[in-house]
Amino acid sequence: RCLKDGCVTDNSAFRWLSDGFESRCSNFECWFMLRKVMLILAVRIPAHNRDSRELRLFMVGFLFVALHHIFSPFDNREFELMDRLEASGLTAFSVTCFAILSANIDG
């Protein structure tokens, strides 16, 4: 907290945006919004064939799985439950995209 001219300027009105994150990853909500935009773009950008759209989805999923494993942004309450849930969901998404890509390549 810092006092300036008698009023507190600690941005407490916006602290809820980083609640639940490690202090070093307090801006990770922006990365979640970027992930949503990238997923929407990956689906909406016209594709030459179906495989290119699925490849874009896989690449976005893989990128965010890697980012999540590098940073583990959620705090460590409840035995890192939030980190494990997010990692499981991202991994399931990426594996599903990869399985669809593999099925389309094979036949």
GROMACS .gro file of N, CA, C and O in nm:
model
  428
    1ARG      N    1   0.084  -0.118   0.000
    1ARG     CA    2   0.000   0.000   0.000
    1ARG      C    3   0.088   0.124   0.000
    1ARG      O    4   0.185   0.130   0.071
    2CYS      N    5   0.047   0.216  -0.075
    2CYS     CA    6   0.121   0.340  -0.073
    2CYS      C    7   0.024   0.455  -0.052
    2CYS      O    8  -0.085   0.456  -0.107
    3LEU      N    9   0.063   0.545   0.033
    3LEU     CA   10  -0.022   0.661   0.063
    3LEU      C   11   0.025   0.780  -0.019
    3LEU      O   12   0.142   0.811  -0.025
    4LYS      N   13  -0.070   0.843  -0.083
    4LYS     CA   14  -0.037   0.960  -0.163
    4LYS      C   15  -0.141   1.067  -0.135
    4LYS      O   16  -0.259   1.047  -0.163
    5ASP      N   17  -0.098   1.174  -0.078
    5ASP     CA   18  -0.186   1.286  -0.043
    5ASP      C   19  -0.302   1.241   0.045
    5ASP      O   20  -0.415   1.288   0.029
    6GLY      N   21  -0.276   1.148   0.134
    6GLY     CA   22  -0.376   1.107   0.231
    6GLY      C   23  -0.475   1.003   0.182
    6GLY      O   24  -0.561   0.960   0.256
    7CYS      N   25  -0.468   0.961   0.058
    7CYS     CA   26  -0.560   0.857   0.011
    7CYS      C   27  -0.480   0.734  -0.031
    7CYS      O   28  -0.368   0.745  -0.080
    8VAL      N   29  -0.537   0.621  -0.010
    8VAL     CA   30  -0.470   0.495  -0.041
    8VAL      C   31  -0.484   0.466  -0.190
    8VAL      O   32  -0.592   0.474  -0.246
    9THR      N   33  -0.371   0.433  -0.254
    9THR     CA   34  -0.374   0.400  -0.397
    9THR      C   35  -0.313   0.261  -0.417
    9THR      O   36  -0.201   0.247  -0.461
   10ASP      N   37  -0.387   0.160  -0.383
   10ASP     CA   38  -0.337   0.022  -0.397
   10ASP      C   39  -0.416  -0.059  -0.498
   10ASP      O   40  -0.399  -0.179  -0.509
   11ASN      N   41  -0.505   0.007  -0.574
   11ASN     CA   42  -0.588  -0.061  -0.675
   11ASN      C   43  -0.668  -0.177  -0.616
   11ASN      O   44  -0.682  -0.281  -0.678
   12SER      N   45  -0.718  -0.158  -0.495
   12SER     CA   46  -0.795  -0.265  -0.432
   12SER      C   47  -0.924  -0.294  -0.507
   12SER      O   48  -0.981  -0.401  -0.492
   13ALA      N   49  -0.970  -0.200  -0.588
   13ALA     CA   50  -1.092  -0.224  -0.665
   13ALA      C   51  -1.071  -0.331  -0.772
   13ALA      O   52  -1.164  -0.396  -0.814
   14PHE      N   53  -0.945  -0.351  -0.815
   14PHE     CA   54  -0.917  -0.448  -0.920
   14PHE      C   55  -0.844  -0.572  -0.869
   14PHE      O   56  -0.802  -0.654  -0.947
   15ARG      N   57  -0.831  -0.584  -0.739
   15ARG     CA   58  -0.758  -0.698  -0.683
   15ARG      C   59  -0.829  -0.830  -0.711
   15ARG      O   60  -0.766  -0.935  -0.720
   16TRP      N   61  -0.960  -0.828  -0.727
   16TRP     CA   62  -1.034  -0.952  -0.751
   16TRP      C   63  -0.995  -1.017  -0.883
   16TRP      O   64  -1.016  -1.137  -0.902
   17LEU      N   65  -0.938  -0.941  -0.977
   17LEU     CA   66  -0.897  -0.999  -1.104
   17LEU      C   67  -0.782  -1.098  -1.089
   17LEU      O   68  -0.766  -1.187  -1.171
   18SER      N   69  -0.701  -1.081  -0.986
   18SER     CA   70  -0.586  -1.170  -0.968
   18SER      C   71  -0.604  -1.264  -0.850
   18SER      O   72  -0.511  -1.333  -0.811
   19ASP      N   73  -0.723  -1.270  -0.793
   19ASP     CA   74  -0.749  -1.358  -0.680
   19ASP      C   75  -0.740  -1.503  -0.725
   19ASP      O   76  -0.799  -1.544  -0.824
   20GLY      N   77  -0.662  -1.581  -0.653
   20GLY     CA   78  -0.646  -1.722  -0.686
   20GLY      C   79  -0.520  -1.752  -0.765
   20GLY      O   80  -0.488  -1.867  -0.788
   21PHE      N   81  -0.449  -1.649  -0.808
   21PHE     CA   82  -0.325  -1.668  -0.882
   21PHE      C   83  -0.204  -1.647  -0.791
   21PHE      O   84  -0.213  -1.575  -0.692
   22GLU      N   85  -0.092  -1.707  -0.830
   22GLU     CA   86   0.034  -1.678  -0.763
   22GLU      C   87   0.064  -1.529  -0.784
   22GLU      O   88   0.023  -1.472  -0.885
   23SER      N   89   0.137  -1.469  -0.693
   23SER     CA   90   0.164  -1.325  -0.706
   23SER      C   91   0.244  -1.294  -0.833
   23SER      O   92   0.225  -1.190  -0.894
   24ARG      N   93   0.330  -1.385  -0.875
   24ARG     CA   94   0.409  -1.361  -0.996
   24ARG      C   95   0.326  -1.377  -1.123
   24ARG      O   96   0.368  -1.337  -1.230
   25CYS      N   97   0.207  -1.434  -1.112
   25CYS     CA   98   0.120  -1.457  -1.228
   25CYS      C   99  -0.011  -1.382  -1.214
   25CYS      O  100  -0.115  -1.430  -1.261
   26SER      N  101  -0.008  -1.267  -1.152
   26SER     CA  102  -0.133  -1.195  -1.126
   26SER      C  103  -0.201  -1.147  -1.253
   26SER      O  104  -0.321  -1.118  -1.252
   27ASN      N  105  -0.130  -1.139  -1.363
   27ASN     CA  106  -0.191  -1.095  -1.489
   27ASN      C  107  -0.228  -1.211  -1.581
   27ASN      O  108  -0.253  -1.191  -1.698
   28PHE      N  109  -0.237  -1.331  -1.529
   28PHE     CA  110  -0.262  -1.448  -1.613
   28PHE      C  111  -0.403  -1.450  -1.670
   28PHE      O  112  -0.430  -1.520  -1.767
   29GLU      N  113  -0.493  -1.374  -1.612
   29GLU     CA  114  -0.628  -1.365  -1.667
   29GLU      C  115  -0.623  -1.312  -1.810
   29GLU      O  116  -0.703  -1.351  -1.895
   30CYS      N  117  -0.527  -1.225  -1.838
   30CYS     CA  118  -0.509  -1.173  -1.976
   30CYS      C  119  -0.472  -1.286  -2.071
   30CYS      O  120  -0.516  -1.289  -2.185
   31TRP      N  121  -0.390  -1.380  -2.024
   31TRP     CA  122  -0.351  -1.494  -2.109
   31TRP      C  123  -0.472  -1.583  -2.135
   31TRP      O  124  -0.484  -1.641  -2.243
   32PHE      N  125  -0.563  -1.595  -2.037
   32PHE     CA  126  -0.684  -1.674  -2.059
   32PHE      C  127  -0.772  -1.608  -2.165
   32PHE      O  128  -0.831  -1.677  -2.249
   33MET      N  129  -0.783  -1.477  -2.161
   33MET     CA  130  -0.861  -1.406  -2.263
   33MET      C  131  -0.796  -1.420  -2.400
   33MET      O  132  -0.865  -1.439  -2.500
   34LEU      N  133  -0.663  -1.412  -2.406
   34LEU     CA  134  -0.592  -1.432  -2.532
   34LEU      C  135  -0.617  -1.573  -2.586
   34LEU      O  136  -0.636  -1.591  -2.707
   35ARG      N  137  -0.618  -1.672  -2.498
   35ARG     CA  138  -0.645  -1.809  -2.541
   35ARG      C  139  -0.784  -1.820  -2.603
   35ARG      O  140  -0.802  -1.883  -2.708
   36LYS      N  141  -0.883  -1.756  -2.543
   36LYS     CA  142  -1.019  -1.760  -2.597
   36LYS      C  143  -1.025  -1.697  -2.735
   36LYS      O  144  -1.087  -1.750  -2.827
   37VAL      N  145  -0.958  -1.582  -2.750
   37VAL     CA  146  -0.957  -1.514  -2.880
   37VAL      C  147  -0.886  -1.600  -2.984
   37VAL      O  148  -0.933  -1.613  -3.098
   38MET      N  149  -0.774  -1.659  -2.947
   38MET     CA  150  -0.699  -1.744  -3.041
   38MET      C  151  -0.781  -1.866  -3.083
   38MET      O  152  -0.776  -1.908  -3.199
   39LEU      N  153  -0.855  -1.925  -2.990
   39LEU     CA  154  -0.939  -2.040  -3.025
   39LEU      C  155  -1.051  -2.000  -3.119
   39LEU      O  156  -1.081  -2.072  -3.216
   40ILE      N  157  -1.112  -1.885  -3.094
   40ILE     CA  158  -1.219  -1.838  -3.183
   40ILE      C  159  -1.163  -1.811  -3.322
   40ILE      O  160  -1.222  -1.849  -3.423
   41LEU      N  161  -1.045  -1.746  -3.327
   41LEU     CA  162  -0.984  -1.719  -3.457
   41LEU      C  163  -0.944  -1.847  -3.529
   41LEU      O  164  -0.959  -1.858  -3.652
   42ALA      N  165  -0.894  -1.945  -3.454
   42ALA     CA  166  -0.854  -2.072  -3.516
   42ALA      C  167  -0.973  -2.142  -3.581
   42ALA      O  168  -0.958  -2.208  -3.684
   43VAL      N  169  -1.090  -2.125  -3.525
   43VAL     CA  170  -1.210  -2.188  -3.581
   43VAL      C  171  -1.269  -2.104  -3.694
   43VAL      O  172  -1.314  -2.157  -3.795
   44ARG      N  173  -1.268  -1.971  -3.678
   44ARG     CA  174  -1.338  -1.884  -3.770
   44ARG      C  175  -1.260  -1.848  -3.896
   44ARG      O  176  -1.320  -1.813  -3.997
   45ILE      N  177  -1.126  -1.854  -3.892
   45ILE     CA  178  -1.048  -1.821  -4.011
   45ILE      C  179  -1.072  -1.929  -4.115
   45ILE      O  180  -1.064  -2.048  -4.085
   46PRO      N  181  -1.103  -1.889  -4.237
   46PRO     CA  182  -1.131  -1.989  -4.341
   46PRO      C  183  -1.011  -2.084  -4.360
   46PRO      O  184  -0.896  -2.042  -4.360
   47ALA      N  185  -1.044  -2.211  -4.377
   47ALA     CA  186  -0.940  -2.312  -4.392
   47ALA      C  187  -0.949  -2.372  -4.533
   47ALA      O  188  -1.057  -2.385  -4.589
   48HIS      N  189  -0.834  -2.409  -4.586
   48HIS     CA  190  -0.831  -2.476  -4.715
   48HIS      C  191  -0.889  -2.617  -4.706
   48HIS      O  192  -0.951  -2.665  -4.799
   49ASN      N  193  -0.862  -2.679  -4.593
   49ASN     CA  194  -0.920  -2.811  -4.567
   49ASN      C  195  -0.942  -2.826  -4.417
   49ASN      O  196  -0.903  -2.741  -4.338
   50ARG      N  197  -1.006  -2.932  -4.380
   50ARG     CA  198  -1.042  -2.952  -4.239
   50ARG      C  199  -0.919  -2.972  -4.151
   50ARG      O  200  -0.917  -2.931  -4.037
   51ASP      N  201  -0.816  -3.034  -4.206
   51ASP     CA  202  -0.697  -3.062  -4.126
   51ASP      C  203  -0.626  -2.934  -4.082
   51ASP      O  204  -0.570  -2.930  -3.973
   52SER      N  205  -0.628  -2.830  -4.163
   52SER     CA  206  -0.558  -2.708  -4.125
   52SER      C  207  -0.626  -2.642  -4.005
   52SER      O  208  -0.559  -2.588  -3.917
   53ARG      N  209  -0.758  -2.645  -3.999
   53ARG     CA  210  -0.830  -2.591  -3.883
   53ARG      C  211  -0.797  -2.670  -3.758
   53ARG      O  212  -0.771  -2.613  -3.651
   54GLU      N  213  -0.796  -2.802  -3.769
   54GLU     CA  214  -0.766  -2.885  -3.653
   54GLU      C  215  -0.621  -2.869  -3.610
   54GLU      O  216  -0.590  -2.874  -3.491
   55LEU      N  217  -0.532  -2.849  -3.705
   55LEU     CA  218  -0.392  -2.824  -3.672
   55LEU      C  219  -0.376  -2.693  -3.597
   55LEU      O  220  -0.301  -2.685  -3.500
   56ARG      N  221  -0.448  -2.590  -3.640
   56ARG     CA  222  -0.444  -2.461  -3.567
   56ARG      C  223  -0.495  -2.478  -3.425
   56ARG      O  224  -0.437  -2.425  -3.330
   57LEU      N  225  -0.605  -2.551  -3.409
   57LEU     CA  226  -0.659  -2.575  -3.274
   57LEU      C  227  -0.559  -2.651  -3.189
   57LEU      O  228  -0.539  -2.619  -3.071
   58PHE      N  229  -0.494  -2.752  -3.247
   58PHE     CA  230  -0.395  -2.828  -3.172
   58PHE      C  231  -0.277  -2.740  -3.131
   58PHE      O  232  -0.229  -2.749  -3.019
   59MET      N  233  -0.233  -2.654  -3.221
   59MET     CA  234  -0.119  -2.567  -3.190
   59MET      C  235  -0.152  -2.469  -3.077
   59MET      O  236  -0.071  -2.447  -2.988
   60VAL      N  237  -0.272  -2.413  -3.079
   60VAL     CA  238  -0.314  -2.324  -2.971
   60VAL      C  239  -0.322  -2.402  -2.840
   60VAL      O  240  -0.273  -2.356  -2.736
   61GLY      N  241  -0.382  -2.519  -2.844
   61GLY     CA  242  -0.390  -2.602  -2.723
   61GLY      C  243  -0.254  -2.639  -2.669
   61GLY      O  244  -0.228  -2.628  -2.549
   62PHE      N  245  -0.164  -2.680  -2.757
   62PHE     CA  246  -0.030  -2.720  -2.714
   62PHE      C  247   0.046  -2.601  -2.655
   62PHE      O  248   0.116  -2.615  -2.555
   63LEU      N  249   0.032  -2.484  -2.717
   63LEU     CA  250   0.099  -2.364  -2.666
   63LEU      C  251   0.055  -2.333  -2.523
   63LEU      O  252   0.137  -2.308  -2.435
   64PHE      N  253  -0.075  -2.342  -2.497
   64PHE     CA  254  -0.124  -2.307  -2.365
   64PHE      C  255  -0.102  -2.418  -2.263
   64PHE      O  256  -0.092  -2.391  -2.144
   65VAL      N  257  -0.092  -2.543  -2.307
   65VAL     CA  258  -0.049  -2.650  -2.216
   65VAL      C  259   0.094  -2.622  -2.170
   65VAL      O  260   0.126  -2.631  -2.051
   66ALA      N  261   0.180  -2.586  -2.265
   66ALA     CA  262   0.319  -2.557  -2.231
   66ALA      C  263   0.328  -2.437  -2.137
   66ALA      O  264   0.402  -2.441  -2.036
   67LEU      N  265   0.255  -2.330  -2.167
   67LEU     CA  266   0.257  -2.213  -2.079
   67LEU      C  267   0.209  -2.248  -1.939
   67LEU      O  268   0.264  -2.201  -1.839
   68HIS      N  269   0.105  -2.330  -1.932
   68HIS     CA  270   0.052  -2.365  -1.801
   68HIS      C  271   0.152  -2.449  -1.721
   68HIS      O  272   0.168  -2.429  -1.602
   69HIS      N  273   0.218  -2.542  -1.787
   69HIS     CA  274   0.315  -2.625  -1.716
   69HIS      C  275   0.439  -2.545  -1.677
   69HIS      O  276   0.501  -2.575  -1.575
   70ILE      N  277   0.476  -2.445  -1.754
   70ILE     CA  278   0.591  -2.362  -1.719
   70ILE      C  279   0.560  -2.273  -1.600
   70ILE      O  280   0.639  -2.263  -1.506
   71PHE      N  281   0.444  -2.209  -1.599
   71PHE     CA  282   0.414  -2.108  -1.498
   71PHE      C  283   0.333  -2.159  -1.379
   71PHE      O  284   0.345  -2.104  -1.270
   72SER      N  285   0.248  -2.259  -1.395
   72SER     CA  286   0.155  -2.304  -1.290
   72SER      C  287   0.097  -2.183  -1.217
   72SER      O  288   0.129  -2.156  -1.103
   73PRO      N  289   0.009  -2.109  -1.285
   73PRO     CA  290  -0.031  -1.977  -1.236
   73PRO      C  291  -0.118  -1.974  -1.111
   73PRO      O  292  -0.118  -1.874  -1.040
   74PHE      N  293  -0.190  -2.079  -1.082
   74PHE     CA  294  -0.282  -2.073  -0.969
   74PHE      C  295  -0.208  -2.094  -0.838
   74PHE      O  296  -0.105  -2.160  -0.832
   75ASP      N  297  -0.265  -2.038  -0.731
   75ASP     CA  298  -0.200  -2.053  -0.602
   75ASP      C  299  -0.213  -2.197  -0.553
   75ASP      O  300  -0.281  -2.279  -0.613
   76ASN      N  301  -0.148  -2.229  -0.445
   76ASN     CA  302  -0.131  -2.368  -0.404
   76ASN      C  303  -0.234  -2.414  -0.300
   76ASN      O  304  -0.208  -2.507  -0.224
   77ARG      N  305  -0.349  -2.352  -0.298
   77ARG     CA  306  -0.453  -2.397  -0.206
   77ARG      C  307  -0.508  -2.532  -0.251
   77ARG      O  308  -0.509  -2.563  -0.371
   78GLU      N  309  -0.554  -2.609  -0.157
   78GLU     CA  310  -0.619  -2.738  -0.185
   78GLU      C  311  -0.533  -2.828  -0.274
   78GLU      O  312  -0.580  -2.885  -0.373
   79PHE      N  313  -0.406  -2.840  -0.239
   79PHE     CA  314  -0.314  -2.931  -0.306
   79PHE      C  315  -0.305  -2.905  -0.456
   79PHE      O  316  -0.308  -2.997  -0.538
   80GLU      N  317  -0.300  -2.778  -0.493
   80GLU     CA  318  -0.287  -2.735  -0.633
   80GLU      C  319  -0.401  -2.786  -0.721
   80GLU      O  320  -0.381  -2.822  -0.837
   81LEU      N  321  -0.519  -2.789  -0.666
   81LEU     CA  322  -0.635  -2.841  -0.739
   81LEU      C  323  -0.662  -2.764  -0.868
   81LEU      O  324  -0.684  -2.824  -0.974
   82MET      N  325  -0.657  -2.632  -0.863
   82MET     CA  326  -0.687  -2.552  -0.982
   82MET      C  327  -0.584  -2.574  -1.093
   82MET      O  328  -0.619  -2.584  -1.210
   83ASP      N  329  -0.456  -2.583  -1.055
   83ASP     CA  330  -0.353  -2.612  -1.156
   83ASP      C  331  -0.375  -2.747  -1.221
   83ASP      O  332  -0.362  -2.762  -1.343
   84ARG      N  333  -0.409  -2.847  -1.139
   84ARG     CA  334  -0.431  -2.981  -1.195
   84ARG      C  335  -0.554  -2.986  -1.284
   84ARG      O  336  -0.554  -3.051  -1.390
   85LEU      N  337  -0.662  -2.917  -1.245
   85LEU     CA  338  -0.783  -2.915  -1.327
   85LEU      C  339  -0.759  -2.845  -1.461
   85LEU      O  340  -0.800  -2.894  -1.567
   86GLU      N  341  -0.692  -2.730  -1.455
   86GLU     CA  342  -0.664  -2.657  -1.579
   86GLU      C  343  -0.572  -2.738  -1.670
   86GLU      O  344  -0.595  -2.747  -1.791
   87ALA      N  345  -0.469  -2.798  -1.613
   87ALA     CA  346  -0.376  -2.880  -1.693
   87ALA      C  347  -0.448  -3.000  -1.753
   87ALA      O  348  -0.425  -3.034  -1.870
   88SER      N  349  -0.537  -3.062  -1.678
   88SER     CA  350  -0.612  -3.177  -1.730
   88SER      C  351  -0.703  -3.136  -1.845
   88SER      O  352  -0.710  -3.206  -1.947
   89GLY      N  353  -0.772  -3.025  -1.831
   89GLY     CA  354  -0.860  -2.978  -1.938
   89GLY      C  355  -0.785  -2.941  -2.064
   89GLY      O  356  -0.825  -2.977  -2.175
   90LEU      N  357  -0.674  -2.870  -2.048
   90LEU     CA  358  -0.593  -2.832  -2.164
   90LEU      C  359  -0.532  -2.954  -2.232
   90LEU      O  360  -0.526  -2.962  -2.355
   91THR      N  361  -0.486  -3.049  -2.152
   91THR     CA  362  -0.428  -3.171  -2.208
   91THR      C  363  -0.533  -3.252  -2.283
   91THR      O  364  -0.507  -3.303  -2.393
   92ALA      N  365  -0.652  -3.263  -2.225
   92ALA     CA  366  -0.760  -3.336  -2.292
   92ALA      C  367  -0.796  -3.270  -2.425
   92ALA      O  368  -0.818  -3.338  -2.526
   93PHE      N  369  -0.801  -3.137  -2.427
   93PHE     CA  370  -0.830  -3.065  -2.551
   93PHE      C  371  -0.723  -3.092  -2.656
   93PHE      O  372  -0.754  -3.124  -2.771
   94SER      N  373  -0.597  -3.083  -2.617
   94SER     CA  374  -0.486  -3.103  -2.711
   94SER      C  375  -0.481  -3.247  -2.762
   94SER      O  376  -0.458  -3.271  -2.881
   95VAL      N  377  -0.503  -3.343  -2.674
   95VAL     CA  378  -0.500  -3.484  -2.714
   95VAL      C  379  -0.616  -3.514  -2.809
   95VAL      O  380  -0.600  -3.587  -2.907
   96THR      N  381  -0.732  -3.455  -2.783
   96THR     CA  382  -0.847  -3.474  -2.871
   96THR      C  383  -0.818  -3.417  -3.010
   96THR      O  384  -0.847  -3.482  -3.112
   97CYS      N  385  -0.763  -3.296  -3.015
   97CYS     CA  386  -0.727  -3.237  -3.145
   97CYS      C  387  -0.624  -3.324  -3.217
   97CYS      O  388  -0.635  -3.346  -3.339
   98PHE      N  389  -0.526  -3.375  -3.144
   98PHE     CA  390  -0.424  -3.459  -3.205
   98PHE      C  391  -0.484  -3.590  -3.256
   98PHE      O  392  -0.448  -3.638  -3.364
   99ALA      N  393  -0.576  -3.648  -3.180
   99ALA     CA  394  -0.640  -3.773  -3.222
   99ALA      C  395  -0.723  -3.752  -3.348
   99ALA      O  396  -0.721  -3.836  -3.439
  100ILE      N  397  -0.792  -3.640  -3.357
  100ILE     CA  398  -0.870  -3.611  -3.477
  100ILE      C  399  -0.778  -3.591  -3.598
  100ILE      O  400  -0.805  -3.640  -3.708
  101LEU      N  401  -0.667  -3.519  -3.575
  101LEU     CA  402  -0.569  -3.501  -3.682
  101LEU      C  403  -0.513  -3.636  -3.729
  101LEU      O  404  -0.502  -3.661  -3.848
  102SER      N  405  -0.480  -3.721  -3.632
  102SER     CA  406  -0.425  -3.852  -3.668
  102SER      C  407  -0.526  -3.937  -3.741
  102SER      O  408  -0.490  -4.008  -3.836
  103ALA      N  409  -0.651  -3.934  -3.702
  103ALA     CA  410  -0.755  -4.012  -3.768
  103ALA      C  411  -0.777  -3.963  -3.911
  103ALA      O  412  -0.800  -4.044  -4.002
  104ASN      N  413  -0.769  -3.832  -3.932
  104ASN     CA  414  -0.790  -3.777  -4.066
  104ASN      C  415  -0.672  -3.806  -4.158
  104ASN      O  416  -0.689  -3.824  -4.278
  105ILE      N  417  -0.553  -3.810  -4.104
  105ILE     CA  418  -0.435  -3.839  -4.185
  105ILE      C  419  -0.434  -3.984  -4.229
  105ILE      O  420  -0.404  -4.017  -4.343
  106ASP      N  421  -0.472  -4.074  -4.136
  106ASP     CA  422  -0.470  -4.217  -4.165
  106ASP      C  423  -0.580  -4.258  -4.262
  106ASP      O  424  -0.566  -4.357  -4.333
  107GLY      N  425  -0.687  -4.189  -4.258
  107GLY     CA  426  -0.791  -4.236  -4.348
  107GLY      C  427  -0.903  -4.145  -4.355
  107GLY      O  428  -0.992  -4.142  -4.423
   0.00000   0.00000   0.00000
